[in-house]
Short mmCIF file of C-alpha atoms and ligand atoms in Angstrom, two decimals:
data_model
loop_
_atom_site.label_atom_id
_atom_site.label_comp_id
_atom_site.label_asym_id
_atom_site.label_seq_id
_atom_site.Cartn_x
_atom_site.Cartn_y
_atom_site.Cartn_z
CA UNK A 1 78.17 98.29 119.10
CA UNK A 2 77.61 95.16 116.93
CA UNK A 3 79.88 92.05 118.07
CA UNK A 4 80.69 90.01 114.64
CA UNK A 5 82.41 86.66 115.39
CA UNK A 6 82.95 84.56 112.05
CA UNK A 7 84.11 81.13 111.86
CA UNK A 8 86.33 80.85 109.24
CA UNK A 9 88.96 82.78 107.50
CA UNK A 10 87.07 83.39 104.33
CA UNK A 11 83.89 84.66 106.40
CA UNK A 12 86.07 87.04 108.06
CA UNK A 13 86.89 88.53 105.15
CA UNK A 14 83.62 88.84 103.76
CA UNK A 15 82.60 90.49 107.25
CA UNK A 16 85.47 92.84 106.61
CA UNK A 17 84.15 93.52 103.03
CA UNK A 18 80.72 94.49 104.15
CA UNK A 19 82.01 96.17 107.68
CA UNK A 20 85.71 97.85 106.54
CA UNK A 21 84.87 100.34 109.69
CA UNK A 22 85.02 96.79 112.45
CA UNK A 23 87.70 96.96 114.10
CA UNK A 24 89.52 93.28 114.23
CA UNK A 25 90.13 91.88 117.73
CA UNK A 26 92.93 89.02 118.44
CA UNK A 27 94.34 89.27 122.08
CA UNK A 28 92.31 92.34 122.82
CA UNK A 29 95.39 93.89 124.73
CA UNK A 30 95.57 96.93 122.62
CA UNK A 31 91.72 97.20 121.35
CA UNK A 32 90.52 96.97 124.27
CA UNK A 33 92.70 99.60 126.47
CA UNK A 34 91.56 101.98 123.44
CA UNK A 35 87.91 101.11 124.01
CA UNK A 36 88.47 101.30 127.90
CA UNK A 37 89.93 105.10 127.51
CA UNK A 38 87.31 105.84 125.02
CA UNK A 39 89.66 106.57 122.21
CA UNK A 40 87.67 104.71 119.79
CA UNK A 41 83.69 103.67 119.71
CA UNK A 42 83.78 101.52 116.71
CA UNK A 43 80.47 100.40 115.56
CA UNK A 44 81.76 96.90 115.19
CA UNK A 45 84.17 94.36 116.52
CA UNK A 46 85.45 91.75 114.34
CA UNK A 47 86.47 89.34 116.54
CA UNK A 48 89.04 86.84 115.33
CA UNK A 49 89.44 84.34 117.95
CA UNK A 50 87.06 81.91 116.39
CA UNK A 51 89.31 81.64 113.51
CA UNK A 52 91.55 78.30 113.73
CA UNK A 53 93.76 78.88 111.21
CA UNK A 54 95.14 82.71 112.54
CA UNK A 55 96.82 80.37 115.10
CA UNK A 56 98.16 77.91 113.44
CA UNK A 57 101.86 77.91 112.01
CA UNK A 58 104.28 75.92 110.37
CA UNK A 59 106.96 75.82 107.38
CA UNK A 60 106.85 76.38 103.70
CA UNK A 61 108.08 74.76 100.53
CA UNK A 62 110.30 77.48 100.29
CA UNK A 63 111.87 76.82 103.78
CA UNK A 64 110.57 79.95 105.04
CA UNK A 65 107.85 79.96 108.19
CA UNK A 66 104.35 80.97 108.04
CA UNK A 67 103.16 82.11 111.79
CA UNK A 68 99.82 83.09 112.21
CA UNK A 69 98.34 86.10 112.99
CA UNK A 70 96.58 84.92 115.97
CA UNK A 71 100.03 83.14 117.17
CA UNK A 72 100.52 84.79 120.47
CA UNK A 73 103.96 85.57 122.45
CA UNK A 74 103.69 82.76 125.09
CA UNK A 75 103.43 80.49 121.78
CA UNK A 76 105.66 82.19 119.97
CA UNK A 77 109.04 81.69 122.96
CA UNK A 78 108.23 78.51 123.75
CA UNK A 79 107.27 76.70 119.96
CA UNK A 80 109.45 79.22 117.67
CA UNK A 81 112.16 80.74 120.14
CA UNK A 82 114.84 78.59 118.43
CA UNK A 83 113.84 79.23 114.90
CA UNK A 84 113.21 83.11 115.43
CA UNK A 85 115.30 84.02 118.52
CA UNK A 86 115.67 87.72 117.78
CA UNK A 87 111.56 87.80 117.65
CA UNK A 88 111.37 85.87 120.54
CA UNK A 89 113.98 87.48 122.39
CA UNK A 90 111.66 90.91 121.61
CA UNK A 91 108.40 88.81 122.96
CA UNK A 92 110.31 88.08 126.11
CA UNK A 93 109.89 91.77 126.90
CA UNK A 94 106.29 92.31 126.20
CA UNK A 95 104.31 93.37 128.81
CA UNK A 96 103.49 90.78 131.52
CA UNK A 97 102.89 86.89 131.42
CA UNK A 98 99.28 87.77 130.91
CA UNK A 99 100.03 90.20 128.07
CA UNK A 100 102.58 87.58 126.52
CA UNK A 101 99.70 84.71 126.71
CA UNK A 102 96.66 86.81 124.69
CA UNK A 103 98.84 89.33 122.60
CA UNK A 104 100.43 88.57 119.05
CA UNK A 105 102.57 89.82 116.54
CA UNK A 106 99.68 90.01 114.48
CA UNK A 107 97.60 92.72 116.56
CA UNK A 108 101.24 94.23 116.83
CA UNK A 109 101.35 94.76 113.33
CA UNK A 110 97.81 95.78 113.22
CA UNK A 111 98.45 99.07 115.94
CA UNK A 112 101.46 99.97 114.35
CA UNK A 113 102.82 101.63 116.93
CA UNK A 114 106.80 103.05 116.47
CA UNK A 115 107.21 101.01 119.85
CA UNK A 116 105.78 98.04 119.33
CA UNK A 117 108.51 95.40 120.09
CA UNK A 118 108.05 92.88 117.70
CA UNK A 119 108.72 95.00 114.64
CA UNK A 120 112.84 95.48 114.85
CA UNK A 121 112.92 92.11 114.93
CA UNK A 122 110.58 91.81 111.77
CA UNK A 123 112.56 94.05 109.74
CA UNK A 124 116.03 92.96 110.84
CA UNK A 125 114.95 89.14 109.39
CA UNK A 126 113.48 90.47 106.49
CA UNK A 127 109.91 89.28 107.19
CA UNK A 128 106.72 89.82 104.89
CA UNK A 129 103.50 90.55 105.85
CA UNK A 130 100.44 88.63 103.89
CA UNK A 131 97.37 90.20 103.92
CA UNK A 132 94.07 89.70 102.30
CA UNK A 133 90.94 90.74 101.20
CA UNK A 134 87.68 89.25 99.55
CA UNK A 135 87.73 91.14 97.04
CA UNK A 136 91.54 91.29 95.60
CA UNK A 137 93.02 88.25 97.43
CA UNK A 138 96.69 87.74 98.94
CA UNK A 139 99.17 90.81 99.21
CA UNK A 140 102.71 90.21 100.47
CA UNK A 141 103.60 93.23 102.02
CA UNK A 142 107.94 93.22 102.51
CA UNK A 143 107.83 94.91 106.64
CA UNK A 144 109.93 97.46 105.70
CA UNK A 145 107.00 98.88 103.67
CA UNK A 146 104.42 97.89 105.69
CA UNK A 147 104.77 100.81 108.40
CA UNK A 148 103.88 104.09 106.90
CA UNK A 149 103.51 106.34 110.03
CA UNK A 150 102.46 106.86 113.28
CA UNK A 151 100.02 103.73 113.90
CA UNK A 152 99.85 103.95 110.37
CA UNK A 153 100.32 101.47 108.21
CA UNK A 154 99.56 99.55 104.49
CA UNK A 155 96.44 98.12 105.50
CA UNK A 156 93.51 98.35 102.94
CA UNK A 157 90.31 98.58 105.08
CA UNK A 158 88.83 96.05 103.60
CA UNK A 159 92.30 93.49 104.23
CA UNK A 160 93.07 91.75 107.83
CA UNK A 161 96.36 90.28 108.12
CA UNK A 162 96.65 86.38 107.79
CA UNK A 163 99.89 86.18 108.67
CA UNK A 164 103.92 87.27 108.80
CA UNK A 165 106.54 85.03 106.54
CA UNK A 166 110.41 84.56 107.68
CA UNK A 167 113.21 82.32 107.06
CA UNK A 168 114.57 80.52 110.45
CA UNK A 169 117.60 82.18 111.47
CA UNK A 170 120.57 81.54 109.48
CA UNK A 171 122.97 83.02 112.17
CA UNK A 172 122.64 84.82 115.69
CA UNK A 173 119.88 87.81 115.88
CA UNK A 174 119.69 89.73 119.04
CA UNK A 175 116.79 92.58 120.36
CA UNK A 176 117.28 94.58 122.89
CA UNK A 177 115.33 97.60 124.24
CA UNK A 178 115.73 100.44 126.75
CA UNK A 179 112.66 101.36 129.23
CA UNK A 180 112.17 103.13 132.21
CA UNK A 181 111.86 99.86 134.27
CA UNK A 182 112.59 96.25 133.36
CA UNK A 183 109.26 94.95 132.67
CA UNK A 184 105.93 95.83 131.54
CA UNK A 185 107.19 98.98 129.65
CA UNK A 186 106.76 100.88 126.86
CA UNK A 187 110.26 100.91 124.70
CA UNK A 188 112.04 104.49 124.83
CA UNK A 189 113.77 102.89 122.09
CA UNK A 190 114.89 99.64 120.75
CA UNK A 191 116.96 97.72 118.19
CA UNK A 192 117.47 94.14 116.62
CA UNK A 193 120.48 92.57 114.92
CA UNK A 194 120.02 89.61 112.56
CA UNK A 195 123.46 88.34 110.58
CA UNK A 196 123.00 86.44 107.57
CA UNK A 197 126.85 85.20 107.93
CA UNK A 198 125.87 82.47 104.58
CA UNK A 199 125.00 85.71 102.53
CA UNK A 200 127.61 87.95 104.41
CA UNK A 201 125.50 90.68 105.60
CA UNK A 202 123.50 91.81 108.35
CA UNK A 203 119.61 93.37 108.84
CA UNK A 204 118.64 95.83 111.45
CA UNK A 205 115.32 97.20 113.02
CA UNK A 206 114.99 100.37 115.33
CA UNK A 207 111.83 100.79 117.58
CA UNK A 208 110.48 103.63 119.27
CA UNK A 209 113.31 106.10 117.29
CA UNK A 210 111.61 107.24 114.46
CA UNK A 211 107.63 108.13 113.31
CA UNK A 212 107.96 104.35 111.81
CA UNK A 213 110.07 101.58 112.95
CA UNK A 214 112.95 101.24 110.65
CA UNK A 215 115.71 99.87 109.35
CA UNK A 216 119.66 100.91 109.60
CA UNK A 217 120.49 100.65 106.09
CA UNK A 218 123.96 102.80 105.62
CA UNK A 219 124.72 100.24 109.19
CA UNK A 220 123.86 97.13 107.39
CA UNK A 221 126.18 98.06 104.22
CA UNK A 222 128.77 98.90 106.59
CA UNK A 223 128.75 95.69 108.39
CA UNK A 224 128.61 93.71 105.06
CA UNK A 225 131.64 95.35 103.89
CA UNK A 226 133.34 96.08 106.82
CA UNK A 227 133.32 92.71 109.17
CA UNK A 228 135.95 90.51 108.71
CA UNK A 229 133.93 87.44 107.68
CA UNK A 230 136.55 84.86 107.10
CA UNK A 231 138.43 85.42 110.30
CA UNK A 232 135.88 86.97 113.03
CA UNK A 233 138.20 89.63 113.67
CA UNK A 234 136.37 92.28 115.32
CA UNK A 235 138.13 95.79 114.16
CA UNK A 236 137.82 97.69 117.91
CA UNK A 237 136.45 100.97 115.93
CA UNK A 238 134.03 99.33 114.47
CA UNK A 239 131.15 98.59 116.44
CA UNK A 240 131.63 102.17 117.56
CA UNK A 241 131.15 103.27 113.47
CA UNK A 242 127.97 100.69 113.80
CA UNK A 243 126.18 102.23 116.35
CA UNK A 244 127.26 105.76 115.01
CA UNK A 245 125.60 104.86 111.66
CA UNK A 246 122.60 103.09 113.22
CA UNK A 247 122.10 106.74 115.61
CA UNK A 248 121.98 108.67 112.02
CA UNK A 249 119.49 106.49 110.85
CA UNK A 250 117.16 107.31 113.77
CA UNK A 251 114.83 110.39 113.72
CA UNK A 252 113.22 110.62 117.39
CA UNK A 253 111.43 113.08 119.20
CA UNK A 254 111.34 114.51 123.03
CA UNK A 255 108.64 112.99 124.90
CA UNK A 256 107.24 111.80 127.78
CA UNK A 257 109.39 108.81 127.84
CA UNK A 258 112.82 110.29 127.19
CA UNK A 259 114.44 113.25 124.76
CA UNK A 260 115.47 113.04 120.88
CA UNK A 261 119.12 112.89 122.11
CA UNK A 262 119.13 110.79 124.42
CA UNK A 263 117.05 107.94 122.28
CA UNK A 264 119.82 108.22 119.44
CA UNK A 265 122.99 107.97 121.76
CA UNK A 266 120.73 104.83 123.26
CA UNK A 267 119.95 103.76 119.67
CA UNK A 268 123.94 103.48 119.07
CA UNK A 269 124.50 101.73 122.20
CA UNK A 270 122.25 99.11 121.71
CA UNK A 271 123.62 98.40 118.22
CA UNK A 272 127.23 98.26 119.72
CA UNK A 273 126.00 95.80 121.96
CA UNK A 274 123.73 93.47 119.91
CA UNK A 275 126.77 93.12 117.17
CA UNK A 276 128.89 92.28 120.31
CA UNK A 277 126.30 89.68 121.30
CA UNK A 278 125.79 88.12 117.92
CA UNK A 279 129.54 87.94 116.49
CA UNK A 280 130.40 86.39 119.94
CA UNK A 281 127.99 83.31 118.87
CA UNK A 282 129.09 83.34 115.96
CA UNK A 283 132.75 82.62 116.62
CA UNK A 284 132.41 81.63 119.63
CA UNK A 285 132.98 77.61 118.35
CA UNK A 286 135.44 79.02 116.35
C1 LIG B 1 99.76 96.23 130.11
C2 LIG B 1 100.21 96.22 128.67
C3 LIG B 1 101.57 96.10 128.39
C4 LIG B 1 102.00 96.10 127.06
N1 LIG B 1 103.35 95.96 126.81
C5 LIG B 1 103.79 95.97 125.53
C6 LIG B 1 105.18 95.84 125.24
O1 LIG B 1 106.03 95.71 126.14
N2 LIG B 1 105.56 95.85 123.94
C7 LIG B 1 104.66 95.98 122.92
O2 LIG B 1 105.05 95.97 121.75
N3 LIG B 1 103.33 96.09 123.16
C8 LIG B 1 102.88 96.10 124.43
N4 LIG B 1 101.54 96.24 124.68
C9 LIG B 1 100.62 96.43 123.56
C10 LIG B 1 99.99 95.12 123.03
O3 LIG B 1 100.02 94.08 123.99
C11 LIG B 1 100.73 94.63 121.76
O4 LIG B 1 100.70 95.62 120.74
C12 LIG B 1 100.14 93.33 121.20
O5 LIG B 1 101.02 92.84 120.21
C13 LIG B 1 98.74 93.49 120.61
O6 LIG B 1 98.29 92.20 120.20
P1 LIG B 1 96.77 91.76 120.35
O7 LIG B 1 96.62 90.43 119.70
O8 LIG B 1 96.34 91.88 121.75
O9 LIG B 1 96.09 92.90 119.46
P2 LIG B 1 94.62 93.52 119.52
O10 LIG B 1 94.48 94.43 120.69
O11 LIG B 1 93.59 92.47 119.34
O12 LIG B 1 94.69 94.38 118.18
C14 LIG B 1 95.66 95.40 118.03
C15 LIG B 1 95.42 96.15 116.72
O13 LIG B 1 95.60 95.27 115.62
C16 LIG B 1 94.38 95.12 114.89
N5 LIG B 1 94.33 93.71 114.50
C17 LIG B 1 94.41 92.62 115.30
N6 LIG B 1 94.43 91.49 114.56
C18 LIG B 1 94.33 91.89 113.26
C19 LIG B 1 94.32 91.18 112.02
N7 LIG B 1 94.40 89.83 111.95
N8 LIG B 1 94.22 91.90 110.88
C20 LIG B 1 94.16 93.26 110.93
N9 LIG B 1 94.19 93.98 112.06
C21 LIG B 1 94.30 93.30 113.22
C22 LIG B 1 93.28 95.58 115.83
O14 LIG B 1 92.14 96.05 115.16
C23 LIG B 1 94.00 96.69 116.58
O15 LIG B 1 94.04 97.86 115.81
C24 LIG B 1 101.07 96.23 126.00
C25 LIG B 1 99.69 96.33 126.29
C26 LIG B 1 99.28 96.33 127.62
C27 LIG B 1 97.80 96.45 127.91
#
């Protein structure tokens, strides 16, 4: 197996060009578990670590932040956990301190798992994924088309992922998840809140619930036209009608780690409870 370790961004995409069947490496916490269980012999690993600029981050003309692919969890909580709390509130649960200080959102993308905590979050805020190849350039991928199945998702395999795009929060976001213990656990399922209270509406992400993680999208029209924005009001049915809506937009299968129907009355629990959290902050000065 061929170790390829470029320097730079652009020589890691002309690596990529020549090698589309290396497998990229960044914390190694999912590649190399694979390798370890033999579920993959790859004739090549791309590792990225040498490359500066996957780990560098920082804002945009157009307000919105640029984070690295490379940026990893431990980074992420303590440099960006005011600026993206939902996403850093997700991070918090990742594995272990040792997990948190060599995995990233980037490799988190890159597995595409339905569990993988840092995608509700993602899709909730409305982030974009760029991604890039030699030989077509930039793509901006919007997250909510960037998962297309199981580990599946829209990268070419010629592209590596540069980095994801979101705007700091403009009002409270929230993750929460359900596992079998409280730390280093898989998700049985998950789901992230973020309200937009300047544009009066709300986005939504559900993990482990579904082939792909996914947004609530008859939930967020619901909450756009159904909270009582000028007041804070908080109708008593509905956060019940919010987490019913959120369960339908769920599709989950019986597994090891729990059953269909129990992942979609969790599913509408957790969204009860995040829109709890987050409207509390939000009136909570009044
Ligand atoms: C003990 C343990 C506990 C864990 N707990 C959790 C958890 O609670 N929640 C959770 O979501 N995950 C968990 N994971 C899985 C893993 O830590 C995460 O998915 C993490 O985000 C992977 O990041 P990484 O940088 O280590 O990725 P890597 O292992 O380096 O790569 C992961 C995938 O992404 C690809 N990749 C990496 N970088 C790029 C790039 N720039 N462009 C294109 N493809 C790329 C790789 O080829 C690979 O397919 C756990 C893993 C372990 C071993």
């Amino acid at each position: 197996m061929d170790f390829l370790r470029p320097a730079t961004w652009a020589e890691a995409l002309e690596v990529k060009a020549e090698r589309p069947g290396a497998v990229p490496v960044q914390g190694g916490t999912d590649v190399m578990v694979e390798l370890n269980f033999d579920v993959h012999r790859p004739d090549a690993l791309l590792d990225l670590n040498r490359v500066a600029a996957l780990g560098e981050w920082g804002a945009e003309e157009d307000g919105r932040l640029r984070v690295g692919a490379g940026v990893t969890y431990a980074r992420l909580i303590a440099e960006l956990g005011d600026r993206l709390p939902g996403l850093a509130q997700a991070a918090r649960t990742v594995g272990s301190p040792q997990i948190r200080n060599r995995g990233t959102v980037g490799g988190n993308l890159g597995a595409a798992s339905p569990a993988g905590d840092g995608h509700p979050p993602l899709l909730a805020a409305g982030a974009e994924i760029e991604v890039e190849s030699a030989a077509r350039g930039v793509r901006m991928i919007p997250a909510e088309e960037f998962y297309l199945g199981v580990k599946r998702s829209a990268l070419e395999p010629d592209e590596l992922i540069r980095a994801f795009w979101t705007r700091p929060a403009g009002g409270p976001q929230y993750f929460s998840k359900v596992g079998t213990r409280n730390a280093m656990v898989i998700a049985v399922c998950s789901f992230a809140l973020a309200l937009h209270p300047a544009e009066r509406r709300a986005g939504t992400g559900i993990g482990s619930a579904a082939p792909t993680p996914r947004r609530a999208v008859a939930a967020e029209e619901f909450l756009a036209a159904e909270l009582d924005w000028d007041t804070g009001r908080l109708d008593p049915g509905l956060p019940r009608r919010f987490g019913e809506l959120a369960a339908g937009a769920a599709s989950p299968i019986d597994d090891v780690r729990g059953t269909a129907t129990y992942r979609r009355h969790a599913v509408a629990v957790l969204a009860r409870r995040t829109l709890a959290w987050a409207w509390h902050d939000l009136w909570k000065e009044g």
